[in-house]
Coordinates of C-alpha atoms (C1' of nucleotides) in Angstrom, one line a residue:
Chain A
X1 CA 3.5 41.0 -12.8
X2 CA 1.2 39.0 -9.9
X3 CA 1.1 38.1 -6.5
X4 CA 4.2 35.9 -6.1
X5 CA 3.8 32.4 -4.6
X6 CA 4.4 32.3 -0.8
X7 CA 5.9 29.0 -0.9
X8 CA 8.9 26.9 -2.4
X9 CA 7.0 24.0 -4.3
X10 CA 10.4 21.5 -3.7
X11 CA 9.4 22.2 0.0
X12 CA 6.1 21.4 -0.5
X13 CA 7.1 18.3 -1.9
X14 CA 9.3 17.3 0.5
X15 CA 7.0 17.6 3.2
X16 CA 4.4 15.6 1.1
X17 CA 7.2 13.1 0.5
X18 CA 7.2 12.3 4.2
X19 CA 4.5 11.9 4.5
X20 CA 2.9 9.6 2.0
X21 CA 6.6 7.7 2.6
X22 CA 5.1 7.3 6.1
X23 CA 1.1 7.0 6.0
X24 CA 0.8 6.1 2.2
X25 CA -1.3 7.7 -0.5
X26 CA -4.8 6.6 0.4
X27 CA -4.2 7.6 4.0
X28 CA -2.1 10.8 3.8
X29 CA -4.9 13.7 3.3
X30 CA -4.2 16.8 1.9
X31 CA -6.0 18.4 4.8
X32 CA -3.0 16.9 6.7
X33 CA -0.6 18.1 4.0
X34 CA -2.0 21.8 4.4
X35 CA -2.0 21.5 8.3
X36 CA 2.2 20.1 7.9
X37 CA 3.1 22.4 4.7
X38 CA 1.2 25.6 6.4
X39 CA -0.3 25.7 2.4
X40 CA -3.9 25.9 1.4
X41 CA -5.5 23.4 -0.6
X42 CA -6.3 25.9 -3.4
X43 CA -2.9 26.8 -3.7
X44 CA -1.9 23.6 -3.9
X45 CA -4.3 22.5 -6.4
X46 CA -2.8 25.7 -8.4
X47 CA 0.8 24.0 -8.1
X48 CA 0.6 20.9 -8.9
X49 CA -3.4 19.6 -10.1
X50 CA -5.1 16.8 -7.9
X51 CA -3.8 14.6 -5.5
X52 CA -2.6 12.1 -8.0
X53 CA -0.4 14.6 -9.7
X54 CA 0.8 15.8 -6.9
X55 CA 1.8 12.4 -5.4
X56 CA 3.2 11.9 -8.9
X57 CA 5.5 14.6 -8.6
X58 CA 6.6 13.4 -5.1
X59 CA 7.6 10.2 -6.7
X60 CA 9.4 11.4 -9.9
X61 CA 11.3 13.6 -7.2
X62 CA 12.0 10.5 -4.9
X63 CA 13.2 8.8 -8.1
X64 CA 15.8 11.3 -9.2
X65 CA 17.3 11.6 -6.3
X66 CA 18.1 8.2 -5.8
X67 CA 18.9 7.8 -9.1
X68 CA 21.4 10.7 -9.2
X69 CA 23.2 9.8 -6.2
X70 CA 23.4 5.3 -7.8
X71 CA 25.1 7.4 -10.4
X72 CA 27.5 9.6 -8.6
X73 CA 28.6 6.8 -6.3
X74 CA 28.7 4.1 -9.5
X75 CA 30.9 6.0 -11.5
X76 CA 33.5 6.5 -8.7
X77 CA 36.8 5.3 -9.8
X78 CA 37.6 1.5 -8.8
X79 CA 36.2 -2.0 -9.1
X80 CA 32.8 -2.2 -10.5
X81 CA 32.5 -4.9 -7.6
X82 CA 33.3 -2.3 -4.6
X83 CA 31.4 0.5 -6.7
X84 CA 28.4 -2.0 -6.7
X85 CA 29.3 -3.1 -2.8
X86 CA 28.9 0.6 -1.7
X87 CA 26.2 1.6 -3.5
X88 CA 24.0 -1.6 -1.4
X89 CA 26.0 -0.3 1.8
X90 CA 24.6 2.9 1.4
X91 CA 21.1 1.7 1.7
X92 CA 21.5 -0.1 5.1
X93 CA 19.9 2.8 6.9
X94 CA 17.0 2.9 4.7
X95 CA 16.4 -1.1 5.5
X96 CA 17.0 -1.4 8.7
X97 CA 16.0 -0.3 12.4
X98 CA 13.3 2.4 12.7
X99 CA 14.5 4.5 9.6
X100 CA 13.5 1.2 7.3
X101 CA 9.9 0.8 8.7
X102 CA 8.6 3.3 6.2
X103 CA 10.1 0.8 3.4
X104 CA 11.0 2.8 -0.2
X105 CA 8.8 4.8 -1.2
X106 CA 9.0 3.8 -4.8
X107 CA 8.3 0.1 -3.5
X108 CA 5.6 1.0 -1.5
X109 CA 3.6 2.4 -4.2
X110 CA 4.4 -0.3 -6.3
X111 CA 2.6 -2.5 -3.6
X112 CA -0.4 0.0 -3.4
X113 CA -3.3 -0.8 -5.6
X114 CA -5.2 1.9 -4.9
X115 CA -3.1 4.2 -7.2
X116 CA -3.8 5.7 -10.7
X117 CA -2.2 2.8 -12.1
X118 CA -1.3 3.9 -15.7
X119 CA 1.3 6.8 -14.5
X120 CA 2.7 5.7 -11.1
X121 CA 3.7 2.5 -13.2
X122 CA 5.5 4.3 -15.8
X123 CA 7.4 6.4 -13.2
X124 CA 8.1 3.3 -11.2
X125 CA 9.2 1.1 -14.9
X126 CA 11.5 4.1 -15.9
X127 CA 12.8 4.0 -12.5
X128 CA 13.9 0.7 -12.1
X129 CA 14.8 0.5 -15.6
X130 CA 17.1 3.0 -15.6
X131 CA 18.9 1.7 -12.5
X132 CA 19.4 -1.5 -13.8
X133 CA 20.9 0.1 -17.0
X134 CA 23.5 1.8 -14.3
X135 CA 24.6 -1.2 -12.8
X136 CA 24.5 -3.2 -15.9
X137 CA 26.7 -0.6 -17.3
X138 CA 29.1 -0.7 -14.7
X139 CA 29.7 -4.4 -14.6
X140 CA 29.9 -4.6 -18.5
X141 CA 32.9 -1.9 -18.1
X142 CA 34.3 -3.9 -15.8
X143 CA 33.7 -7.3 -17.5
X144 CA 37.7 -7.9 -18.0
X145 CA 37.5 -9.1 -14.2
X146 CA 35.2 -11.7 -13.9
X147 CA 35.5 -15.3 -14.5
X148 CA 34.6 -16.8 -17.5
X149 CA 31.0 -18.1 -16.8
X150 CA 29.6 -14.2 -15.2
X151 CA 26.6 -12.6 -17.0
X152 CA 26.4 -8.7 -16.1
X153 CA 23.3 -8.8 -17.3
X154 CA 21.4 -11.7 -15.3
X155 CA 23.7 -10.1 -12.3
X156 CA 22.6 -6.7 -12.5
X157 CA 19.2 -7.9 -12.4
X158 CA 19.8 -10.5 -9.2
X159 CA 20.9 -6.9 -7.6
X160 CA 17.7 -5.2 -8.2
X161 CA 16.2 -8.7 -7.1
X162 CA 18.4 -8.0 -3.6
X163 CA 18.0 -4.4 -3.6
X164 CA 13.9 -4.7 -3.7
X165 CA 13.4 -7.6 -1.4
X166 CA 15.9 -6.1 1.4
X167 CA 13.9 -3.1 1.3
X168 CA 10.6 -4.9 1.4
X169 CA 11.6 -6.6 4.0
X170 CA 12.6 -3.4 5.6
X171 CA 9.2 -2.5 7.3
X172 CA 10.4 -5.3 9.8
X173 CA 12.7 -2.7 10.9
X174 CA 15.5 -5.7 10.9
X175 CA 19.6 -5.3 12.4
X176 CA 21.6 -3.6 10.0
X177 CA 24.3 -6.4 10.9
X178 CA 21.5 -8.9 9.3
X179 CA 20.9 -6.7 6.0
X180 CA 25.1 -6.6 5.5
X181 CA 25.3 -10.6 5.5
X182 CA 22.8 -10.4 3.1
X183 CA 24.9 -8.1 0.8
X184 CA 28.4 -9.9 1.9
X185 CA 26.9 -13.1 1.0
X186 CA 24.8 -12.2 -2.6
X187 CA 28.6 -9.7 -3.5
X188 CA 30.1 -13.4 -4.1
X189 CA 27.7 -13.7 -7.0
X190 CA 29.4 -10.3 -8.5
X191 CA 33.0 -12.3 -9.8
Chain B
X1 CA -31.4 -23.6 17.9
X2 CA -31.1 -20.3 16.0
X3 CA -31.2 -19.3 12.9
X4 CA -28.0 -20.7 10.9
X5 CA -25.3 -18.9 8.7
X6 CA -26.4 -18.4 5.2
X7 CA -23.1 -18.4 4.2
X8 CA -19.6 -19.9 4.3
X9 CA -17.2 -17.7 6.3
X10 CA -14.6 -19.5 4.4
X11 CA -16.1 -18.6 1.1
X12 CA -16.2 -14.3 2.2
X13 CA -12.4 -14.3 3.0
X14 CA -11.4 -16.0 -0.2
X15 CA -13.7 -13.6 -2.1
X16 CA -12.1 -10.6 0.3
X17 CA -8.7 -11.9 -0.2
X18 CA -8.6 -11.6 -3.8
X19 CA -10.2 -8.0 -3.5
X20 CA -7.8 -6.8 -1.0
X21 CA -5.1 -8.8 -2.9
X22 CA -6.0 -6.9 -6.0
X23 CA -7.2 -3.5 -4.6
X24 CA -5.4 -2.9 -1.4
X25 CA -7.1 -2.8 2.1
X26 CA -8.5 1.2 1.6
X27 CA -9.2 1.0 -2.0
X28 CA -11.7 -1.8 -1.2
X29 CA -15.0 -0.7 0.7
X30 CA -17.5 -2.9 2.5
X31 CA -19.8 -2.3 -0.1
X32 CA -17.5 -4.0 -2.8
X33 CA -17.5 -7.0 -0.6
X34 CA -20.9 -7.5 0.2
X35 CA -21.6 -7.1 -4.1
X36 CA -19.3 -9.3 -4.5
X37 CA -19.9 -12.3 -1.7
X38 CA -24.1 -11.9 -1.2
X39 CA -23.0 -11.1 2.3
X40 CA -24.3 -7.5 3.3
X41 CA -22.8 -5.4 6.0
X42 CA -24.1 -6.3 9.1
X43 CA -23.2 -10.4 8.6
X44 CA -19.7 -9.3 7.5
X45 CA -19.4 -7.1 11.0
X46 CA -21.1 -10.3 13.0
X47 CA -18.7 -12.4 11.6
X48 CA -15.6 -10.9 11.1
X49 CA -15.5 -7.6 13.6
X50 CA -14.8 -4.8 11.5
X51 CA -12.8 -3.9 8.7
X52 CA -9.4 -4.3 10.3
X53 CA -10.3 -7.5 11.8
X54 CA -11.8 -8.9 8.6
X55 CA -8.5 -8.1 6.8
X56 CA -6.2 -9.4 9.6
X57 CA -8.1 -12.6 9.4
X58 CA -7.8 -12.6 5.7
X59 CA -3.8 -12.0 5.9
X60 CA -3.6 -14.8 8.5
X61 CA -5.6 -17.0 6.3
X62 CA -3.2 -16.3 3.3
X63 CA -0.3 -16.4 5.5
X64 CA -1.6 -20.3 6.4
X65 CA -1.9 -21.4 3.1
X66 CA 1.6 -20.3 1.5
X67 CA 3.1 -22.2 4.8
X68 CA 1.6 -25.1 4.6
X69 CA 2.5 -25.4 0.7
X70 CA 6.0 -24.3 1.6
X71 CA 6.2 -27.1 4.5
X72 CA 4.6 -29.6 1.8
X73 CA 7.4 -28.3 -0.6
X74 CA 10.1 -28.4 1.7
X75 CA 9.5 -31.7 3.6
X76 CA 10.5 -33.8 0.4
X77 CA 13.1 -36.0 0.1
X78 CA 16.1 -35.3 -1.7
X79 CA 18.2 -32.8 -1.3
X80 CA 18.2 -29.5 0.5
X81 CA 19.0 -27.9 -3.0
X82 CA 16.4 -29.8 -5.0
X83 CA 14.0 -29.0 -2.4
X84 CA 14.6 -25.1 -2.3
X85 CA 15.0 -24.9 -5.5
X86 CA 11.5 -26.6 -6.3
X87 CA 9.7 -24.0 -3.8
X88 CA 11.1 -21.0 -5.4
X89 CA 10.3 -22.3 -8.7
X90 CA 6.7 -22.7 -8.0
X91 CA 6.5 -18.8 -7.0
X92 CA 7.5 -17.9 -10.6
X93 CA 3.5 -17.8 -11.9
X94 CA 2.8 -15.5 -9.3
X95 CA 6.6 -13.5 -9.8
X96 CA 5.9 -13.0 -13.5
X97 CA 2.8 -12.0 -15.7
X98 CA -0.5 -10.9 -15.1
X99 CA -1.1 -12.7 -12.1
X100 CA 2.2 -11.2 -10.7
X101 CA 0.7 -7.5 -11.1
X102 CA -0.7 -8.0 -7.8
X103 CA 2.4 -8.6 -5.9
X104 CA 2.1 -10.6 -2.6
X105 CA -0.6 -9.1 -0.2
X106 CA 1.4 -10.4 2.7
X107 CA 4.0 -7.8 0.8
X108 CA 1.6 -5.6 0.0
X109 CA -0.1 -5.2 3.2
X110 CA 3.5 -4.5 5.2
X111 CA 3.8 -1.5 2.3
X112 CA 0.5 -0.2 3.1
X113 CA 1.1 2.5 5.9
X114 CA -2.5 2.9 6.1
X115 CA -3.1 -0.6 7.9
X116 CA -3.5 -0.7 11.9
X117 CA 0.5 -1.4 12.4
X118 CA 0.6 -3.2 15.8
X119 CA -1.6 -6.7 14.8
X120 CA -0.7 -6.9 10.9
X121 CA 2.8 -6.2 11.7
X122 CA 2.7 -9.5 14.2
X123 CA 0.9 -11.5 11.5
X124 CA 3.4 -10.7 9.0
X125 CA 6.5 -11.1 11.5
X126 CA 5.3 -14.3 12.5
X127 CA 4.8 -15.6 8.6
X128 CA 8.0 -14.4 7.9
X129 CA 9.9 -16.0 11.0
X130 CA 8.3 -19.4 10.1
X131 CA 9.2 -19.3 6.6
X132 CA 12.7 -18.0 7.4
X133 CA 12.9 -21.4 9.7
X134 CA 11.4 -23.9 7.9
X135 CA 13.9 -22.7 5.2
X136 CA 17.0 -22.9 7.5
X137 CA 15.8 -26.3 9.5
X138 CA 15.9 -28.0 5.5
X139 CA 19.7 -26.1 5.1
X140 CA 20.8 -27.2 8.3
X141 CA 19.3 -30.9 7.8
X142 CA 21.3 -31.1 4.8
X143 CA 24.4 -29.6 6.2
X144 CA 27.1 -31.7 5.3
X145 CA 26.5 -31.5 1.4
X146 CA 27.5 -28.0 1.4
X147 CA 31.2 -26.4 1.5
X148 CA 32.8 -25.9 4.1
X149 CA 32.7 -22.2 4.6
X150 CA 28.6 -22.6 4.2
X151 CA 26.1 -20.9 6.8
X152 CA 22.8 -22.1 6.5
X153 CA 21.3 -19.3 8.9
X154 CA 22.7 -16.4 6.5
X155 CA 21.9 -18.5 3.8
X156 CA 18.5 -18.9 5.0
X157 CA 18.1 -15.2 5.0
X158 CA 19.4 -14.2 1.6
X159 CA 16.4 -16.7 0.4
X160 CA 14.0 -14.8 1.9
X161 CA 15.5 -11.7 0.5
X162 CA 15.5 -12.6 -3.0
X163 CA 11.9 -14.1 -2.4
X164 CA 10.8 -10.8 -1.3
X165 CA 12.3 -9.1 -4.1
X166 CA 10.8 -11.3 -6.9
X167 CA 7.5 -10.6 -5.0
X168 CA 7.9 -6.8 -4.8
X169 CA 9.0 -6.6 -8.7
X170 CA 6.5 -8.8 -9.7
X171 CA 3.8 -5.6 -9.9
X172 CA 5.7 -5.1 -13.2
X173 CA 4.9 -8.3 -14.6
X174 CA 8.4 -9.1 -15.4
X175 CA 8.8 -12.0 -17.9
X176 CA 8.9 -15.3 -16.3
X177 CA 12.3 -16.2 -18.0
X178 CA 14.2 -13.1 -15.9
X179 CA 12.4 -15.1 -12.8
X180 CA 13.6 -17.9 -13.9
X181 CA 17.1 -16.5 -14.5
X182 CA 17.8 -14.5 -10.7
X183 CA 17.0 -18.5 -9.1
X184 CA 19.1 -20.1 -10.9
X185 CA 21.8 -17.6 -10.0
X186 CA 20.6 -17.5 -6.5
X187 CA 20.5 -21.2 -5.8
X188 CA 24.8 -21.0 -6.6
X189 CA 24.8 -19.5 -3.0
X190 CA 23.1 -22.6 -2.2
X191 CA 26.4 -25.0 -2.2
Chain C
dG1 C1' -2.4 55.8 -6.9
dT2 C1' -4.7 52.8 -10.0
dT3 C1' -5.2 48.6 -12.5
dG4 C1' -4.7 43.9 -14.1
dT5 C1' -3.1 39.6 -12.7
dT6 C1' -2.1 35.9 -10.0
dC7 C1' -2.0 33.9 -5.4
dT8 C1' -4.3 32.9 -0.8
dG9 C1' -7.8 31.8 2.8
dT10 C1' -12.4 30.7 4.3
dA11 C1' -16.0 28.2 3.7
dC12 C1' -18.6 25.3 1.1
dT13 C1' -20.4 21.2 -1.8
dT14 C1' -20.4 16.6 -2.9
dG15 C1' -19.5 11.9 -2.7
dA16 C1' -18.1 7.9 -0.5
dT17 C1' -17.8 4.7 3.2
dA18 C1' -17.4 2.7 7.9
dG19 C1' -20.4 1.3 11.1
dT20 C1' -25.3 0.7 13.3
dA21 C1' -30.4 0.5 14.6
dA22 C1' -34.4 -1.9 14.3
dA23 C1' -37.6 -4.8 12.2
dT24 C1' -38.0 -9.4 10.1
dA25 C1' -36.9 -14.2 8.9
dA26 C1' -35.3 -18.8 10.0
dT27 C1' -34.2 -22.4 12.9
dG28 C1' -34.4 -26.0 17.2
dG29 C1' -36.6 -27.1 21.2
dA30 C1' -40.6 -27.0 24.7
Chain D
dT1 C1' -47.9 -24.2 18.1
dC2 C1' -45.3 -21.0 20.3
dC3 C1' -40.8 -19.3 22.1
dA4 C1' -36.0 -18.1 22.4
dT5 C1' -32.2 -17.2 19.8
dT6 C1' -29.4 -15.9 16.2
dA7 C1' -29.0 -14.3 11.3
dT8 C1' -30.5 -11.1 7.7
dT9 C1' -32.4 -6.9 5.4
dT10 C1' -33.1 -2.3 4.8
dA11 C1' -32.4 1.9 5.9
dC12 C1' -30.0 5.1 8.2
dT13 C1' -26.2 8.1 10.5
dA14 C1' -22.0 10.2 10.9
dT15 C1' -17.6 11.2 9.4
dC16 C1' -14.2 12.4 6.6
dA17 C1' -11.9 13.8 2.5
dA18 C1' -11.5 15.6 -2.4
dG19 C1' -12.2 19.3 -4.9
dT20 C1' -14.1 24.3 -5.7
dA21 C1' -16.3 29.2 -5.5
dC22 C1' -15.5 33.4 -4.2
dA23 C1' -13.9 37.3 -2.0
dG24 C1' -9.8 39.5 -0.7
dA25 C1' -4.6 40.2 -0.6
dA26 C1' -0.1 41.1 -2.7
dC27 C1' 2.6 42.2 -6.3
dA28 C1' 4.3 44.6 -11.2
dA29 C1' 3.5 48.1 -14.5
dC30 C1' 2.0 52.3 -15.7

DNA sequence: GTTGTTCTGTACTTGATAGTAAATAATGGA
DNA sequence: TCCATTATTTACTATCAAGTACAGAACAAC
């Protein structure tokens, strides 16, 4: 019925994703975004509104994909414990060597004060929230095998603790063979 | 044999710490500086060099005062534990609540992509290295209270994680009992 | 084809901000 | 009192980035 658009929006995003993962919001321009996405401001201003909708919508993305793939790999068959152990394994590229000096994305805006607060912190609340809820969820299933004194609750949230602070500390770019003792050590807290 | 200062350099980064603690480093403009300290422009550049150096003195300034408390903390007598325990206890005001909605700008500042890598990076590096061994010289002082299969290096670490963590989810403003909660099961690594 | 609609590209406006030039004020010393 | 020196003040420049106006291009329907 009209001109079709000349671009795949996800694509868009992605690119945009890299790069506010990399420079951050205040210093990624959409002049650079046009210049890496090969799409003109005006369109997209027509996509997705101003800058902080946009970077919204990079975030909400960033979100669900982490979140979909916590629950794939936590609701594999096996000990909540291992499910829990792999699911912090799979993050040791992200917080370690080169790959972790960009941090987490979600993390970073967190840390950024020069964001539209009200939004960005409900994206990043629902985030963590519901993330918690999977690994709360999973230890609670598995609550049979844990000693008497363990708290799934208090536990998932030492996890989220770990899970933030290794990937905080990620912009140190540290050995992946440091960021696994971390995880060795803090899995004897999950029995 | 000149003219003299006007004004306490002192007094400018504290008033610039809290607004790049609050703001971030490119959210906060010269002009909100010089509003807020008297100080206009071209005393701030005299002073300080420009905005990068400003900030880098401010982070190193920020940097010296959480390391001396934590040697203050750390140097007490009693026990290892007690000692540890104490210091991450008196992190929980700025973990929790309002006053945790700014995070930690050393935190903050390694998130921020937008920052002149190469000189905050060694600031930050070097804050973080001292911390980690002022934290492992207490474990390893106190080394024979602990079990047997105790390593105070990795143990050292995990603190650090878990510190970083409660720092990077304090821009939530969790409640200070969930604080509370992830140190006490922390500190049963501790043993 | 023609037309209505939506997208795209160029070029612009506007606002903000880092950094500076130059004149002036305040001090200690000769 | 006057000078040399350093700080301050005001005003400016230059740059850069967000957001937009407008003309033209690409499609679907008829």
């Amino acid at each position: 019925m009209a001109r079709p658009r000349s671009f795949d929006p996800n694509d868009v995003l992605d690119i945009a994703r890299q790069m506010f993962w990399q420079k951050g919001f205040q210093a990624t321009s959409l002049d650079e975004i046009t210049a890496a996405s090969g799409v003109a401001k005006p369109s997209l201003y027509a996509a997705f509104g101003d800058k902080n909708a946009l970077f919204l919508k990079v975030l909400d993305r960033y979100h669900d994909g982490i979140l979909g793939w916590a629950e794939r790999v936590l609701a594999q068959p096996g000990s909540a414990r291992d499910a829990i152990r792999q699911w912090l394994t799979g993050f040791i590229p992200y917080c370690s060597g080169e790959k972790g000096q960009r941090g987490c994305l979600s993390i970073n805006s967190a840390a950024d004060g020069s964001l539209d607060r009200a939004e960005i912190r409900k994206s990043i609340e629902r985030y963590n929230r519901r993330l918690e809820e999977l690994l709360r969820a999973r230890l609670r299933a598995d609550r049979a095998q844990f000693g008497r004194g363990f708290d799934p609750d208090v536990t998932a949230h030492t996890i989220m603790v770990v899970h933030a602070g290794l990937l905080a500390l990620a912009h140190q770019s540290p050995e992946s063979r440091r960021v696994k003792s971390v995880i060795d050590q803090v899995m004897n807290l999950v029995a």
